[in-house]
Structure formats: structure tokens, C-alpha cells
């Protein structure tokens, strides 16, 4: 085989892998990675909250969505814990910021979150008052998922998302630690994390610690 | 693999990855670090890092005849890591769900922008992904300069 043949083989393999759909391989990887992170977050909640009384899959098969939007229980996983807490786990949801938190109504711009965890107690409020878009008072934790792309600005993105949904102040109540970062400087106490398949250097630890930020490894 | 061949293969791979929008592979050429070092401890490292820039830095390294094999080795390793981690996502998804329920996990379905359903599990475990991994492994096995270019005649993919 010549080098030209090798190139041709390489090209045909990559073309077949990319496929003919509207999203190429790297887009599909990024989307599927959200599903893996969603599943890993659920096992973390299992480790934190203990015995599962019931577990439900989404009623709609397509729980991932290329155009993020409202939170739907039908597109979410649900876990009822024996200890009494119930959470919904959902992907690609747009969320309101602190303005909506302050005045208790659906106002202000929305940001996309790749994975969100919502207590069942918040669902009626989200659906009836907030048109399906959760606000900070409805969120238990959120996750940004980055399988491939990397740039230093991603920490700023994460920081911006954090500032969109929490005040920099002591939380009114402590929540259980998720993964390895305890929330100590965010109110409402929403865990905000970035998931990657391998760890890459990010920025200084002081900033991360101050804002309760963490990279988690999911692979 | 001789140096000229290594350089040709390197250039070919970079071209193809860029043309097929797979520059995310560049991320896997960046230094991998331990979890406890995920954040620089304020060492004032302001070098800009991103996936595409990582490719360009590797290209510069490859042009030096003394570093071509090293650059190709990094690229092959990064490509292998990218495709093998991607291929494992559906299996890992099932493994995580099996810790929560005994029911079989559903395939990973996504609603595309046109509201069509796309089965991501199928795309990531496509047989061509396995063939790509086999080709990368074959090139890695024959990377050594002492082996010459004979491997090209034995290539059967």
C-alpha cells in the first residue's frame, strides 16, 4: 500500500465515522457525553443519599436535545430515595438567573446548562410559575460537560454561569458534599461543576476554591 | 517508519482531522495532569491553551526531523484516546445506570435541531470507529525508525 492509499483509507474511514447526519462525530460525542455525565451524577447522588426506593427512565426516549429549552419531567430521570428526597435529572435545560431568584418570577436572560438536578419539591413552581425554565431556587446542582474542546476561557464560562445563579456569600444551610467540593461560599448553595474525560490544567486553585468550582473526571 | 514517511503520515492525519472537524483531538495532546493538580497553584502560566493551538504546536515540532517521530507518537496516542473514550460512552452509560436499576438501559437518543431522533449509541460504536482504532494501533506498532517502511506493504485495512 502506498501513502496515497493510506490517505484514501484514512479519509474514507473518517467520512464514514462522521456520517451523513446534520451533526458530525465530534458533536455527537459531546452530546452523548452529557448522557454519561448524567448517569455518573445519578450514581453520585446514590452514594450521597443512600438507598433508592424507585428509579424511573424518561418517558420520552430523547432526553438529550440539541436545542436546549424547558425542563420536562417526561424527559428526565427520576430517583426517589428511601431517606425521603426525590430528584429529577435532566439534560440541556435553560435556566433563569438571580433576577428571577430575587423577585420570584420568570424574568431575565436564560443560560443553558448541560445537566441539571432538580428536587421534586420545585417541579410545580417551575411548571406553573416559571414556564418550565428553572431558576436558582429550583436547582440542586448543575454540570457543564466538555469531552473534547478545551480552552482556558472555559473556566471563565463556568465562573460566569456560577455568578449568574448564585451570590458570593455563605449559604443559609449546608448541603451534602457532591464529588469532592463542599459548597461554602455560594447562596443559594448550588454545586456547579465541569465534567471532562481527563483532567487538563485550568487556572489557579484560589479562584476555584473561592467560587466552589471543580472539574470532575467522568470517563 | 522512516522520518519522511512519519512526516507525511503526520501531515496527512492533521489535514484530515482539520478537514473533518475533529480538532478536538488536539485536547488529548495537551499535558495530562493528576487530579490534585487540576488548578495551577498560581504559578502565573498565561500561555494560551486550546485544542486547535495544540495541533499547531505539534506541527512545528513535527517539522524538526529530530522530533517528527515524537510528534507523530503524540498524535497517534491522542487520536487513539479520543476514539476509544468516545466509543466506550454507551457502554459506560449502561454501567453507571446498572448501579441504579436492574432494568436495561435505553440507547442514547438525541433530538436534533430538526426534532429528528438520532441514536448516538449506534454512531459511537460504528464498526468504522473500531477500524480506525485498529489502523492507529498498526501505525503505533510500526513507528520505530528501525522498522523502516516495510509496514506500508503489509497494510491491510
Short mmCIF file of C-alpha atoms in Angstrom, two decimals:
data_model
loop_
_atom_site.label_atom_id
_atom_site.label_comp_id
_atom_site.label_asym_id
_atom_site.label_seq_id
_atom_site.Cartn_x
_atom_site.Cartn_y
_atom_site.Cartn_z
CA UNK A 1 0.00 0.00 0.00
CA UNK A 2 1.29 3.46 -0.85
CA UNK A 3 0.98 6.56 1.27
CA UNK A 4 -1.69 7.78 -1.15
CA UNK A 5 -3.71 4.64 -0.47
CA UNK A 6 -3.22 5.11 3.26
CA UNK A 7 -4.54 8.66 2.99
CA UNK A 8 -7.52 7.46 0.99
CA UNK A 9 -8.26 4.79 3.61
CA UNK A 10 -7.96 7.30 6.42
CA UNK A 11 -10.25 9.70 4.60
CA UNK A 12 -12.92 7.10 3.87
CA UNK A 13 -12.91 5.91 7.48
CA UNK A 14 -13.31 9.43 8.87
CA UNK A 15 -16.03 10.25 6.32
CA UNK A 16 -17.95 7.12 7.33
CA UNK A 17 -17.48 7.92 11.03
CA UNK A 18 -18.73 11.46 10.55
CA UNK A 19 -21.79 10.10 8.75
CA UNK A 20 -24.33 12.00 6.76
CA UNK A 21 -26.47 13.44 9.54
CA UNK A 22 -26.53 17.14 10.39
CA UNK A 23 -24.16 16.66 13.33
CA UNK A 24 -20.65 15.33 12.83
CA UNK A 25 -18.85 12.83 15.03
CA UNK A 26 -17.41 15.36 17.47
CA UNK A 27 -20.86 16.93 18.02
CA UNK A 28 -22.38 13.52 18.62
CA UNK A 29 -19.61 12.67 21.08
CA UNK A 30 -20.22 15.89 23.01
CA UNK A 31 -23.95 15.16 23.20
CA UNK A 32 -23.55 11.53 24.18
CA UNK A 33 -21.04 12.56 26.81
CA UNK A 34 -23.82 14.55 28.51
CA UNK A 35 -25.73 11.28 28.91
CA UNK A 36 -22.73 9.63 30.54
CA UNK A 37 -22.25 12.57 32.90
CA UNK A 38 -25.97 12.49 33.73
CA UNK A 39 -25.66 8.82 34.67
CA UNK A 40 -22.49 9.45 36.69
CA UNK A 41 -24.18 12.30 38.58
CA UNK A 42 -27.06 9.96 39.46
CA UNK A 43 -24.63 7.41 40.91
CA UNK A 44 -23.02 10.20 42.93
CA UNK A 45 -26.43 11.12 44.37
CA UNK A 46 -26.96 7.45 45.14
CA UNK A 47 -23.66 7.44 47.06
CA UNK A 48 -24.66 10.60 48.95
CA UNK A 49 -28.38 9.98 49.60
CA UNK A 50 -28.30 6.21 50.04
CA UNK A 51 -30.88 3.55 49.26
CA UNK A 52 -33.03 4.05 46.17
CA UNK A 53 -36.72 3.38 46.61
CA UNK A 54 -37.58 3.81 42.94
CA UNK A 55 -35.83 4.76 39.70
CA UNK A 56 -37.60 5.95 36.53
CA UNK A 57 -36.33 6.43 32.99
CA UNK A 58 -37.56 9.38 30.91
CA UNK A 59 -40.88 8.70 29.21
CA UNK A 60 -39.52 10.30 26.03
CA UNK A 61 -36.52 8.40 24.64
CA UNK A 62 -34.80 11.60 23.52
CA UNK A 63 -33.68 13.05 26.82
CA UNK A 64 -30.83 14.88 25.07
CA UNK A 65 -31.64 17.86 22.93
CA UNK A 66 -29.51 19.86 20.52
CA UNK A 67 -31.73 22.88 21.10
CA UNK A 68 -31.88 23.33 24.88
CA UNK A 69 -35.13 24.54 26.37
CA UNK A 70 -37.66 23.82 29.06
CA UNK A 71 -37.43 21.28 31.83
CA UNK A 72 -39.87 18.42 31.35
CA UNK A 73 -40.36 15.60 33.85
CA UNK A 74 -41.13 13.37 30.84
CA UNK A 75 -37.58 13.92 29.55
CA UNK A 76 -35.92 13.42 32.94
CA UNK A 77 -34.67 10.55 35.04
CA UNK A 78 -36.24 10.40 38.50
CA UNK A 79 -34.86 8.89 41.69
CA UNK A 80 -36.85 8.51 44.89
CA UNK A 81 -34.55 7.87 47.84
CA UNK A 82 -35.62 5.89 50.89
CA UNK A 83 -34.46 8.82 53.02
CA UNK A 84 -37.33 10.90 51.62
CA UNK A 85 -35.66 13.07 48.96
CA UNK A 86 -36.68 12.87 45.31
CA UNK A 87 -34.71 14.38 42.44
CA UNK A 88 -35.11 14.81 38.69
CA UNK A 89 -32.00 14.56 36.49
CA UNK A 90 -32.26 16.30 33.16
CA UNK A 91 -30.07 17.41 30.23
CA UNK A 92 -29.96 20.54 28.06
CA UNK A 93 -32.13 22.88 30.09
CA UNK A 94 -32.20 26.67 30.02
CA UNK A 95 -32.18 28.30 33.44
CA UNK A 96 -33.01 31.75 34.79
CA UNK A 97 -30.54 33.76 36.87
CA UNK A 98 -30.50 35.73 40.08
CA UNK A 99 -33.07 38.30 38.97
CA UNK A 100 -35.66 35.54 38.82
CA UNK A 101 -34.45 34.30 42.20
CA UNK A 102 -34.78 37.73 43.79
CA UNK A 103 -38.29 38.56 42.66
CA UNK A 104 -39.67 35.04 42.38
CA UNK A 105 -40.91 35.29 38.82
CA UNK A 106 -39.61 34.27 35.37
CA UNK A 107 -37.62 37.33 34.31
CA UNK A 108 -34.13 37.90 32.93
CA UNK A 109 -31.98 36.14 30.38
CA UNK A 110 -31.54 32.40 30.39
CA UNK A 111 -28.38 30.30 30.22
CA UNK A 112 -28.01 26.74 29.06
CA UNK A 113 -26.90 24.03 31.45
CA UNK A 114 -25.84 20.63 30.12
CA UNK A 115 -27.00 18.65 33.14
CA UNK A 116 -29.28 19.86 35.94
CA UNK A 117 -30.54 18.23 39.12
CA UNK A 118 -33.89 19.45 40.44
CA UNK A 119 -35.64 18.46 43.68
CA UNK A 120 -39.19 17.24 43.20
CA UNK A 121 -40.43 19.97 45.56
CA UNK A 122 -39.50 22.56 42.90
CA UNK A 123 -41.30 21.00 39.94
CA UNK A 124 -44.75 22.58 40.45
CA UNK A 125 -43.21 26.03 40.79
CA UNK A 126 -41.08 25.56 37.65
CA UNK A 127 -44.02 24.31 35.63
CA UNK A 128 -46.76 26.67 36.84
CA UNK A 129 -44.90 29.90 37.61
CA UNK A 130 -41.65 29.79 35.60
CA UNK A 131 -42.97 28.44 32.25
CA UNK A 132 -40.75 25.35 32.52
CA UNK A 133 -37.46 27.19 33.00
CA UNK A 134 -35.84 26.56 36.39
CA UNK A 135 -34.47 29.47 38.43
CA UNK A 136 -31.68 29.26 41.04
CA UNK A 137 -34.10 28.44 43.88
CA UNK A 138 -35.07 25.27 41.97
CA UNK A 139 -31.58 23.89 41.34
CA UNK A 140 -29.62 21.42 43.43
CA UNK A 141 -26.57 21.11 41.12
CA UNK A 142 -25.58 21.78 37.51
CA UNK A 143 -22.80 20.46 35.26
CA UNK A 144 -21.00 21.65 32.16
CA UNK A 145 -19.82 18.75 30.01
CA UNK A 146 -16.70 19.05 27.83
CA UNK A 147 -15.48 15.88 26.19
CA UNK A 148 -13.21 17.34 23.56
CA UNK A 149 -12.86 21.06 23.19
CA UNK A 150 -10.55 22.80 25.60
CA UNK A 151 -9.60 26.42 26.07
CA UNK A 152 -8.64 28.48 29.03
CA UNK A 153 -11.76 30.62 28.61
CA UNK A 154 -13.88 27.69 29.73
CA UNK A 155 -13.09 28.47 33.35
CA UNK A 156 -14.43 31.98 32.77
CA UNK A 157 -17.56 30.48 31.21
CA UNK A 158 -18.02 28.33 34.28
CA UNK A 159 -17.39 31.30 36.52
CA UNK A 160 -19.95 33.34 34.56
CA UNK A 161 -22.55 30.62 34.90
CA UNK A 162 -21.85 30.42 38.62
CA UNK A 163 -22.29 34.17 39.06
CA UNK A 164 -25.49 34.03 37.02
CA UNK A 165 -27.16 31.74 39.55
CA UNK A 166 -25.56 32.27 42.99
CA UNK A 167 -24.48 35.12 45.21
CA UNK A 168 -20.99 35.05 46.63
CA UNK A 169 -21.96 34.62 50.26
CA UNK A 170 -22.25 31.96 52.94
CA UNK A 171 -25.14 29.61 52.19
CA UNK A 172 -28.10 29.70 54.57
CA UNK A 173 -27.82 25.96 55.02
CA UNK A 174 -25.12 23.41 54.30
CA UNK A 175 -25.79 20.74 51.72
CA UNK A 176 -24.18 17.31 51.42
CA UNK A 177 -20.86 17.29 49.58
CA UNK A 178 -21.09 16.16 45.96
CA UNK A 179 -17.90 14.70 44.47
CA UNK A 180 -15.05 16.37 46.39
CA UNK A 181 -16.00 20.05 46.62
CA UNK A 182 -18.04 21.31 49.57
CA UNK A 183 -20.11 24.44 48.91
CA UNK A 184 -19.09 27.10 51.37
CA UNK A 185 -19.34 30.38 49.50
CA UNK A 186 -22.46 30.24 47.32
CA UNK A 187 -26.03 31.21 48.07
CA UNK A 188 -28.28 29.55 47.04
CA UNK A 189 -25.97 26.57 47.54
CA UNK A 190 -25.91 25.14 44.01
CA UNK A 191 -22.99 22.89 43.08
CA UNK A 192 -21.52 23.94 39.70
CA UNK A 193 -19.01 21.57 38.13
CA UNK A 194 -17.28 20.87 34.83
CA UNK A 195 -17.03 17.26 33.68
CA UNK A 196 -14.17 16.06 31.46
CA UNK A 197 -12.89 12.62 30.46
CA UNK A 198 -9.37 13.53 31.60
CA UNK A 199 -8.07 16.40 33.70
CA UNK A 200 -6.35 19.33 31.99
CA UNK A 201 -4.76 22.25 33.73
CA UNK A 202 -7.26 25.01 34.28
CA UNK A 203 -6.37 28.07 36.35
CA UNK A 204 -5.45 28.95 39.88
CA UNK A 205 -6.74 26.96 42.81
CA UNK A 206 -7.56 30.05 44.86
CA UNK A 207 -10.20 31.19 42.35
CA UNK A 208 -11.67 27.72 42.08
CA UNK A 209 -11.87 27.30 45.83
CA UNK A 210 -13.34 30.76 46.34
CA UNK A 211 -16.17 30.10 43.90
CA UNK A 212 -16.68 26.42 44.84
CA UNK A 213 -15.72 25.27 41.33
CA UNK A 214 -14.47 21.82 40.48
CA UNK A 215 -13.52 19.69 37.49
CA UNK A 216 -14.80 16.15 37.77
CA UNK A 217 -13.43 13.24 35.77
CA UNK A 218 -16.07 11.16 34.04
CA UNK A 219 -14.92 8.54 31.55
CA UNK B 1 8.99 4.01 9.75
CA UNK B 2 11.44 6.44 8.20
CA UNK B 3 11.34 10.12 9.07
CA UNK B 4 9.97 11.28 5.67
CA UNK B 5 7.16 8.73 5.91
CA UNK B 6 6.45 9.68 9.53
CA UNK B 7 6.18 13.33 8.48
CA UNK B 8 3.86 12.50 5.56
CA UNK B 9 1.60 10.45 7.81
CA UNK B 10 1.63 13.17 10.44
CA UNK B 11 0.68 15.86 7.91
CA UNK B 12 -1.98 13.65 6.40
CA UNK B 13 -3.59 13.00 9.80
CA UNK B 14 -3.57 16.67 10.79
CA UNK B 15 -5.11 17.63 7.41
CA UNK B 16 -7.81 15.02 7.71
CA UNK B 17 -8.71 15.85 11.32
CA UNK B 18 -8.99 19.53 10.47
CA UNK B 19 -10.99 18.87 7.32
CA UNK B 20 -13.39 16.58 9.18
CA UNK B 21 -13.86 18.95 12.15
CA UNK B 22 -12.04 16.69 14.58
CA UNK B 23 -9.61 19.22 16.03
CA UNK B 24 -10.93 18.28 19.49
CA UNK B 25 -8.35 15.50 19.26
CA UNK B 26 -5.82 18.27 19.91
CA UNK B 27 -7.05 18.43 23.51
CA UNK B 28 -5.67 14.95 24.11
CA UNK B 29 -2.19 16.07 23.07
CA UNK B 30 -2.18 18.64 25.89
CA UNK B 31 -0.38 17.67 29.04
CA UNK B 32 -2.47 15.35 31.13
CA UNK B 33 -2.16 16.02 34.83
CA UNK B 34 -3.10 14.48 38.13
CA UNK B 35 -6.46 15.39 39.64
CA UNK B 36 -4.84 17.10 42.62
CA UNK B 37 -3.06 19.45 40.19
CA UNK B 38 -6.13 20.37 38.15
CA UNK B 39 -5.71 24.03 39.07
CA UNK B 40 -2.33 25.72 38.75
CA UNK B 41 -1.34 26.90 42.15
CA UNK B 42 -0.99 30.46 40.96
CA UNK B 43 2.18 29.95 39.02
CA UNK B 44 1.39 32.71 36.51
CA UNK B 45 1.24 30.47 33.47
CA UNK B 46 -0.54 32.70 30.99
CA UNK B 47 0.21 30.60 27.90
CA UNK B 48 -3.00 30.37 25.92
CA UNK B 49 -4.05 26.77 25.53
CA UNK B 50 -6.71 25.35 23.29
CA UNK B 51 -7.38 22.29 21.18
CA UNK B 52 -6.59 23.81 17.76
CA UNK B 53 -3.45 25.56 19.02
CA UNK B 54 -2.21 22.25 20.39
CA UNK B 55 -2.30 20.92 16.80
CA UNK B 56 -0.28 23.87 15.53
CA UNK B 57 2.37 23.43 18.22
CA UNK B 58 2.62 19.77 17.31
CA UNK B 59 3.02 20.68 13.64
CA UNK B 60 6.01 22.86 14.49
CA UNK B 61 7.51 20.01 16.48
CA UNK B 62 7.00 17.58 13.60
CA UNK B 63 8.89 19.75 11.10
CA UNK B 64 12.11 19.20 13.07
CA UNK B 65 13.50 15.89 11.72
CA UNK B 66 14.73 15.01 15.20
CA UNK B 67 11.22 15.32 16.66
CA UNK B 68 8.98 14.01 13.87
CA UNK B 69 8.56 10.56 15.39
CA UNK B 70 7.80 12.05 18.82
CA UNK B 71 5.17 14.39 17.34
CA UNK B 72 3.55 11.53 15.40
CA UNK B 73 3.59 9.35 18.51
CA UNK B 74 1.74 12.08 20.46
CA UNK B 75 -0.80 12.50 17.66
CA UNK B 76 -1.43 8.76 17.35
CA UNK B 77 -1.79 8.44 21.11
CA UNK B 78 -4.21 11.40 21.29
CA UNK B 79 -6.28 10.02 18.38
CA UNK B 80 -6.45 6.62 20.00
CA UNK B 81 -7.52 8.08 23.31
CA UNK B 82 -10.19 10.24 21.68
CA UNK B 83 -11.79 7.45 19.65
CA UNK B 84 -11.52 4.78 22.34
CA UNK B 85 -13.06 7.02 25.04
CA UNK B 86 -15.81 8.09 22.63
CA UNK B 87 -16.56 4.50 21.64
CA UNK B 88 -16.93 3.49 25.30
CA UNK B 89 -19.53 6.14 26.18
CA UNK B 90 -22.64 3.97 25.56
CA UNK B 91 -21.12 1.06 27.48
CA UNK B 92 -20.10 3.31 30.37
CA UNK B 93 -23.58 4.88 30.37
CA UNK B 94 -25.07 1.40 30.78
CA UNK B 95 -22.59 0.54 33.53
CA UNK B 96 -23.49 3.62 35.54
CA UNK B 97 -27.23 3.00 35.14
CA UNK B 98 -26.80 -0.64 36.20
CA UNK B 99 -25.69 0.67 39.61
CA UNK B 100 -29.11 2.29 39.98
CA UNK B 101 -31.56 -0.16 38.44
CA UNK B 102 -31.75 -3.69 37.15
CA UNK B 103 -33.75 -2.58 34.11
CA UNK B 104 -31.84 -2.48 30.80
CA UNK B 105 -30.60 1.00 29.88
CA UNK B 106 -32.12 2.69 26.83
CA UNK B 107 -29.92 3.67 23.86
CA UNK B 108 -28.66 7.25 23.97
CA UNK B 109 -31.14 9.11 21.76
CA UNK B 110 -30.89 12.81 20.96
CA UNK B 111 -33.43 15.17 19.45
CA UNK B 112 -31.56 17.01 16.68
CA UNK B 113 -32.30 20.62 15.75
CA UNK B 114 -34.88 19.42 13.22
CA UNK B 115 -36.53 17.35 16.02
CA UNK B 116 -35.47 14.11 14.36
CA UNK B 117 -34.28 11.41 16.74
CA UNK B 118 -30.61 10.45 16.40
CA UNK B 119 -29.34 7.26 18.02
CA UNK B 120 -25.94 8.32 19.36
CA UNK B 121 -25.10 4.87 20.70
CA UNK B 122 -25.09 3.49 17.16
CA UNK B 123 -22.86 6.25 15.81
CA UNK B 124 -20.24 5.93 18.54
CA UNK B 125 -19.94 2.17 18.29
CA UNK B 126 -19.93 2.13 14.47
CA UNK B 127 -17.64 -0.56 13.08
CA UNK B 128 -15.62 2.13 11.27
CA UNK B 129 -14.57 3.51 14.67
CA UNK B 130 -13.09 0.11 15.50
CA UNK B 131 -11.34 0.04 12.12
CA UNK B 132 -9.92 3.50 12.73
CA UNK B 133 -8.58 2.35 16.11
CA UNK B 134 -7.00 -0.71 14.50
CA UNK B 135 -5.31 1.46 11.88
CA UNK B 136 -3.96 3.82 14.55
CA UNK B 137 -2.65 0.87 16.57
CA UNK B 138 -0.95 -0.54 13.46
CA UNK B 139 0.81 2.76 12.85
CA UNK B 140 1.86 2.94 16.51
CA UNK B 141 3.34 -0.58 16.30
CA UNK B 142 5.42 0.41 13.27
CA UNK B 143 6.50 3.83 14.44
CA UNK B 144 10.05 2.81 15.27
CA UNK B 145 12.62 4.14 12.75
CA UNK B 146 14.49 0.81 12.68
CA UNK B 147 11.46 -0.95 11.22
CA UNK B 148 11.67 1.10 8.01
CA UNK B 149 8.70 1.48 5.67
CA UNK B 150 8.04 -2.18 5.03
CA UNK B 151 4.81 -1.91 7.05
CA UNK B 152 3.22 0.01 4.18
CA UNK B 153 3.31 -3.12 2.02
CA UNK B 154 1.74 -5.20 4.76
CA UNK B 155 -1.03 -2.74 5.48
CA UNK B 156 -4.34 -4.49 5.08
CA UNK B 157 -7.20 -2.29 6.29
#
